[in-house]
Amino acid sequence: MRQPKVFLFDEPLSNLDAALRVNMRLELMQLHERLAATIVYVTHDQTEAMTMADKIVVLNGGTIEQVGTPLDFYARPANVFVAGFIGSPKMNMLPVRVLSANADGVAVALPDGSSLVVPVEAGALAQNSELLLGIRPEHIRIADAGQFKGEAVLAERLGGLTILHAEIGEKTRLVVQTEGIDTTPLHSPIAMQADPSRCHLFAADGKALAPLRKTA
């Protein structure tokens, strides 16, 4: 009996319904552990990529965008394309403008008129440069006061978590994921707080600005 050292799976679960897909994903993970073989697994499903992979390679039109572990992709996406691939709901992408840049990071003007200092390397950024601010919905919390102020317009209450949609500024929507059942009334004012260290800034070319190096 043959015992191959490498397997190639090309979207093997794509035609299955949701429940069977979950079961088969677990079966494949157990198979991988039992065989101790290398598996090259092609998928467009981020859940499969995040839960099954030791290392992920994200391709975009034949170009490798990033190589790393699942947690690398989640915590430090290399660019806007990768940031949009990992995470559900997707990472919020807000247009912002550079106010200043120094050793503490980059201060940006937010769509609702407030500001935020993101601890990233400024490089050669000029004042008033246009960037994208990326924040994952689960890294935003509802607070009495926060960097973001807007109006709650839609709520997806799923029992274990709530996905809240808020409008901030003009034609800008922020998605917030909270644990449990959130009771924020729709069409009411809402304030939201984000941890700057969990925020990302992307330059005009789509590349992420590097986080500040921690000094002893």
Tab-separated table of N, CA and C in Angstrom, residues 18-101:
chain	number	residue	atom	x	y	z
A	18	ALA	N	-23.281	23.441	4.741
A	18	ALA	CA	-22.505	24.027	5.836
A	18	ALA	C	-22.197	23.021	6.939
A	19	ALA	N	-23.200	22.240	7.362
A	19	ALA	CA	-22.992	21.298	8.468
A	19	ALA	C	-22.001	20.204	8.093
A	20	LEU	N	-22.142	19.647	6.888
A	20	LEU	CA	-21.234	18.591	6.449
A	20	LEU	C	-19.826	19.133	6.248
A	21	ARG	N	-19.734	20.390	5.816
A	21	ARG	CA	-18.418	21.000	5.616
A	21	ARG	C	-17.651	21.063	6.940
A	22	VAL	N	-18.353	21.427	8.013
A	22	VAL	CA	-17.707	21.488	9.329
A	22	VAL	C	-17.222	20.105	9.750
A	23	ASN	N	-18.069	19.096	9.587
A	23	ASN	CA	-17.690	17.732	9.979
A	23	ASN	C	-16.498	17.219	9.180
A	24	MET	N	-16.519	17.474	7.870
A	24	MET	CA	-15.424	17.000	7.026
A	24	MET	C	-14.130	17.755	7.311
A	25	ARG	N	-14.252	19.017	7.667
A	25	ARG	CA	-13.057	19.783	8.029
A	25	ARG	C	-12.377	19.147	9.242
A	26	LEU	N	-13.164	18.775	10.226
A	26	LEU	CA	-12.606	18.120	11.413
A	26	LEU	C	-11.991	16.766	11.068
A	27	GLU	N	-12.646	16.027	10.167
A	27	GLU	CA	-12.106	14.730	9.740
A	27	GLU	C	-10.750	14.899	9.065
A	28	LEU	N	-10.632	15.915	8.214
A	28	LEU	CA	-9.367	16.146	7.516
A	28	LEU	C	-8.271	16.564	8.491
A	29	MET	N	-8.626	17.337	9.501
A	29	MET	CA	-7.641	17.742	10.502
A	29	MET	C	-7.124	16.529	11.274
A	30	GLN	N	-8.021	15.618	11.604
A	30	GLN	CA	-7.606	14.391	12.296
A	30	GLN	C	-6.767	13.494	11.389
A	31	LEU	N	-7.142	13.440	10.108
A	31	LEU	CA	-6.373	12.659	9.137
A	31	LEU	C	-4.955	13.199	9.005
A	32	HIS	N	-4.843	14.509	8.953
A	32	HIS	CA	-3.533	15.151	8.846
A	32	HIS	C	-2.654	14.782	10.036
A	33	GLU	N	-3.230	14.828	11.221
A	33	GLU	CA	-2.461	14.499	12.427
A	33	GLU	C	-2.056	13.027	12.435
A	34	ARG	N	-2.935	12.175	11.982
A	34	ARG	CA	-2.654	10.737	12.016
A	34	ARG	C	-1.588	10.339	10.994
A	35	LEU	N	-1.660	10.918	9.793
A	35	LEU	CA	-0.729	10.544	8.726
A	35	LEU	C	0.629	11.227	8.855
A	36	ALA	N	0.646	12.379	9.535
A	36	ALA	CA	1.887	13.154	9.673
A	36	ALA	C	2.506	13.445	8.315
A	37	ALA	N	1.648	13.732	7.336
A	37	ALA	CA	2.104	14.033	5.976
A	37	ALA	C	1.893	15.515	5.679
A	38	THR	N	2.575	15.990	4.648
A	38	THR	CA	2.374	17.363	4.189
A	38	THR	C	1.125	17.425	3.326
A	39	ILE	N	0.252	18.396	3.602
A	39	ILE	CA	-0.961	18.580	2.804
A	39	ILE	C	-0.960	19.987	2.227
A	40	VAL	N	-1.028	20.077	0.913
A	40	VAL	CA	-1.219	21.359	0.228
A	40	VAL	C	-2.712	21.473	-0.051
A	41	TYR	N	-3.336	22.485	0.542
A	41	TYR	CA	-4.797	22.576	0.539
A	41	TYR	C	-5.197	23.899	-0.103
A	42	VAL	N	-5.875	23.828	-1.243
A	42	VAL	CA	-6.311	25.025	-1.967
A	42	VAL	C	-7.741	25.353	-1.561
A	43	THR	N	-7.984	26.592	-1.141
A	43	THR	CA	-9.331	26.975	-0.724
A	43	THR	C	-9.530	28.480	-0.860
A	44	HIS	N	-10.798	28.863	-1.064
A	44	HIS	CA	-11.188	30.269	-1.001
A	44	HIS	C	-11.877	30.567	0.329
A	45	ASP	N	-11.998	29.558	1.178
A	45	ASP	CA	-12.727	29.679	2.438
A	45	ASP	C	-11.758	30.044	3.559
A	46	GLN	N	-11.922	31.240	4.124
A	46	GLN	CA	-10.988	31.700	5.150
A	46	GLN	C	-11.064	30.856	6.411
A	47	THR	N	-12.245	30.309	6.729
A	47	THR	CA	-12.369	29.475	7.923
A	47	THR	C	-11.533	28.213	7.780
A	48	GLU	N	-11.583	27.597	6.601
A	48	GLU	CA	-10.750	26.424	6.355
A	48	GLU	C	-9.273	26.788	6.472
A	49	ALA	N	-8.899	27.919	5.897
A	49	ALA	CA	-7.495	28.337	5.936
A	49	ALA	C	-7.028	28.576	7.370
A	50	MET	N	-7.834	29.288	8.151
A	50	MET	CA	-7.426	29.644	9.508
A	50	MET	C	-7.399	28.442	10.444
A	51	THR	N	-8.343	27.525	10.304
A	51	THR	CA	-8.449	26.424	11.264
A	51	THR	C	-7.579	25.224	10.914
A	52	MET	N	-7.246	25.043	9.635
A	52	MET	CA	-6.559	23.827	9.220
A	52	MET	C	-5.071	24.014	8.948
A	53	ALA	N	-4.644	25.241	8.724
A	53	ALA	CA	-3.281	25.456	8.224
A	53	ALA	C	-2.263	25.659	9.337
A	54	ASP	N	-1.055	25.159	9.110
A	54	ASP	CA	0.108	25.557	9.896
A	54	ASP	C	0.734	26.808	9.281
A	55	LYS	N	0.667	26.869	7.956
A	55	LYS	CA	1.181	28.028	7.223
A	55	LYS	C	0.240	28.319	6.062
A	56	ILE	N	-0.033	29.609	5.838
A	56	ILE	CA	-0.934	30.044	4.772
A	56	ILE	C	-0.140	30.831	3.736
A	57	VAL	N	-0.465	30.618	2.466
A	57	VAL	CA	0.047	31.436	1.366
A	57	VAL	C	-1.165	32.051	0.676
A	58	VAL	N	-1.268	33.376	0.691
A	58	VAL	CA	-2.384	34.061	0.042
A	58	VAL	C	-1.944	34.518	-1.340
A	59	LEU	N	-2.685	34.071	-2.362
A	59	LEU	CA	-2.407	34.431	-3.752
A	59	LEU	C	-3.463	35.400	-4.257
A	60	ASN	N	-3.035	36.344	-5.069
A	60	ASN	CA	-3.940	37.304	-5.692
A	60	ASN	C	-3.537	37.452	-7.148
A	61	GLY	N	-4.305	36.830	-8.039
A	61	GLY	CA	-3.977	36.895	-9.457
A	61	GLY	C	-2.625	36.301	-9.780
A	62	GLY	N	-2.239	35.245	-9.054
A	62	GLY	CA	-0.956	34.598	-9.297
A	62	GLY	C	0.206	35.200	-8.532
A	63	THR	N	-0.032	36.288	-7.803
A	63	THR	CA	1.012	36.939	-7.017
A	63	THR	C	0.868	36.564	-5.548
A	64	ILE	N	1.971	36.187	-4.914
A	64	ILE	CA	1.947	35.885	-3.484
A	64	ILE	C	1.896	37.194	-2.702
A	65	GLU	N	0.831	37.371	-1.921
A	65	GLU	CA	0.659	38.590	-1.139
A	65	GLU	C	1.289	38.481	0.249
A	66	GLN	N	1.222	37.288	0.852
A	66	GLN	CA	1.784	37.110	2.191
A	66	GLN	C	1.914	35.628	2.494
A	67	VAL	N	2.939	35.290	3.255
A	67	VAL	CA	3.153	33.926	3.741
A	67	VAL	C	3.326	33.997	5.252
A	68	GLY	N	2.621	33.139	5.986
A	68	GLY	CA	2.768	33.160	7.438
A	68	GLY	C	1.804	32.221	8.117
A	69	THR	N	1.812	32.248	9.437
A	69	THR	CA	0.882	31.440	10.212
A	69	THR	C	-0.494	32.105	10.210
A	70	PRO	N	-1.540	31.356	10.546
A	70	PRO	CA	-2.871	31.973	10.622
A	70	PRO	C	-2.915	33.193	11.539
A	71	LEU	N	-2.246	33.120	12.694
A	71	LEU	CA	-2.277	34.251	13.618
A	71	LEU	C	-1.476	35.434	13.090
A	72	ASP	N	-0.437	35.186	12.287
A	72	ASP	CA	0.278	36.277	11.618
A	72	ASP	C	-0.679	37.055	10.724
A	73	PHE	N	-1.468	36.325	9.960
A	73	PHE	CA	-2.407	36.958	9.038
A	73	PHE	C	-3.451	37.765	9.797
A	74	TYR	N	-3.911	37.214	10.902
A	74	TYR	CA	-4.951	37.891	11.682
A	74	TYR	C	-4.411	39.159	12.343
A	75	ALA	N	-3.234	39.057	12.970
A	75	ALA	CA	-2.697	40.164	13.752
A	75	ALA	C	-1.984	41.202	12.903
A	76	ARG	N	-1.292	40.771	11.837
A	76	ARG	CA	-0.494	41.704	11.046
A	76	ARG	C	-0.631	41.418	9.551
A	77	PRO	N	-1.784	41.717	8.951
A	77	PRO	CA	-1.916	41.551	7.501
A	77	PRO	C	-0.953	42.480	6.773
A	78	ALA	N	-0.347	41.981	5.697
A	78	ALA	CA	0.671	42.752	4.985
A	78	ALA	C	0.083	43.889	4.169
A	79	ASN	N	-1.172	43.741	3.754
A	79	ASN	CA	-1.784	44.761	2.902
A	79	ASN	C	-3.303	44.675	2.986
A	80	VAL	N	-3.964	45.564	2.268
A	80	VAL	CA	-5.429	45.651	2.304
A	80	VAL	C	-6.068	44.365	1.797
A	81	PHE	N	-5.485	43.750	0.767
A	81	PHE	CA	-6.062	42.526	0.208
A	81	PHE	C	-6.096	41.423	1.259
A	82	VAL	N	-4.985	41.213	1.945
A	82	VAL	CA	-4.922	40.166	2.965
A	82	VAL	C	-5.849	40.501	4.132
A	83	ALA	N	-5.880	41.765	4.523
A	83	ALA	CA	-6.746	42.182	5.627
A	83	ALA	C	-8.207	41.884	5.326
A	84	GLY	N	-8.604	42.037	4.067
A	84	GLY	CA	-9.984	41.763	3.683
A	84	GLY	C	-10.290	40.288	3.554
A	85	PHE	N	-9.251	39.462	3.392
A	85	PHE	CA	-9.458	38.016	3.230
A	85	PHE	C	-9.721	37.327	4.562
A	86	ILE	N	-9.025	37.778	5.618
A	86	ILE	CA	-9.123	37.128	6.926
A	86	ILE	C	-10.071	37.909	7.824
A	87	GLY	N	-11.042	37.212	8.410
A	87	GLY	CA	-11.948	37.826	9.372
A	87	GLY	C	-13.377	37.889	8.872
A	88	SER	N	-14.313	37.543	9.755
A	88	SER	CA	-15.737	37.636	9.443
A	88	SER	C	-16.486	37.999	10.722
A	89	PRO	N	-17.122	39.186	10.742
A	89	PRO	CA	-17.220	40.185	9.682
A	89	PRO	C	-15.838	40.730	9.293
A	90	LYS	N	-15.769	41.287	8.101
A	90	LYS	CA	-14.500	41.784	7.591
A	90	LYS	C	-14.002	42.973	8.407
A	91	MET	N	-12.700	43.205	8.295
A	91	MET	CA	-12.087	44.359	8.933
A	91	MET	C	-12.725	45.648	8.416
A	92	ASN	N	-13.036	46.563	9.330
A	92	ASN	CA	-13.498	47.888	8.927
A	92	ASN	C	-12.353	48.629	8.245
A	93	MET	N	-12.644	49.296	7.139
A	93	MET	CA	-11.659	50.121	6.443
A	93	MET	C	-12.210	51.542	6.343
A	94	LEU	N	-11.573	52.472	7.050
A	94	LEU	CA	-12.061	53.839	7.119
A	94	LEU	C	-11.055	54.786	6.474
A	95	PRO	N	-11.511	55.690	5.604
A	95	PRO	CA	-10.598	56.689	5.047
A	95	PRO	C	-10.206	57.703	6.121
A	96	VAL	N	-8.911	57.930	6.278
A	96	VAL	CA	-8.423	58.876	7.283
A	96	VAL	C	-7.354	59.770	6.660
A	97	ARG	N	-7.025	60.834	7.396
A	97	ARG	CA	-6.037	61.806	6.922
A	97	ARG	C	-4.990	62.006	8.014
A	98	VAL	N	-3.719	62.085	7.606
A	98	VAL	CA	-2.624	62.243	8.566
A	98	VAL	C	-2.637	63.654	9.147
A	99	LEU	N	-2.665	63.728	10.487
A	99	LEU	CA	-2.558	65.015	11.176
A	99	LEU	C	-1.113	65.307	11.545
A	100	SER	N	-0.429	64.288	12.062
A	100	SER	CA	0.974	64.442	12.450
A	100	SER	C	1.595	63.062	12.596
A	101	ALA	N	2.921	63.035	12.643
A	101	ALA	CA	3.640	61.774	12.812
A	101	ALA	C	4.888	62.036	13.635
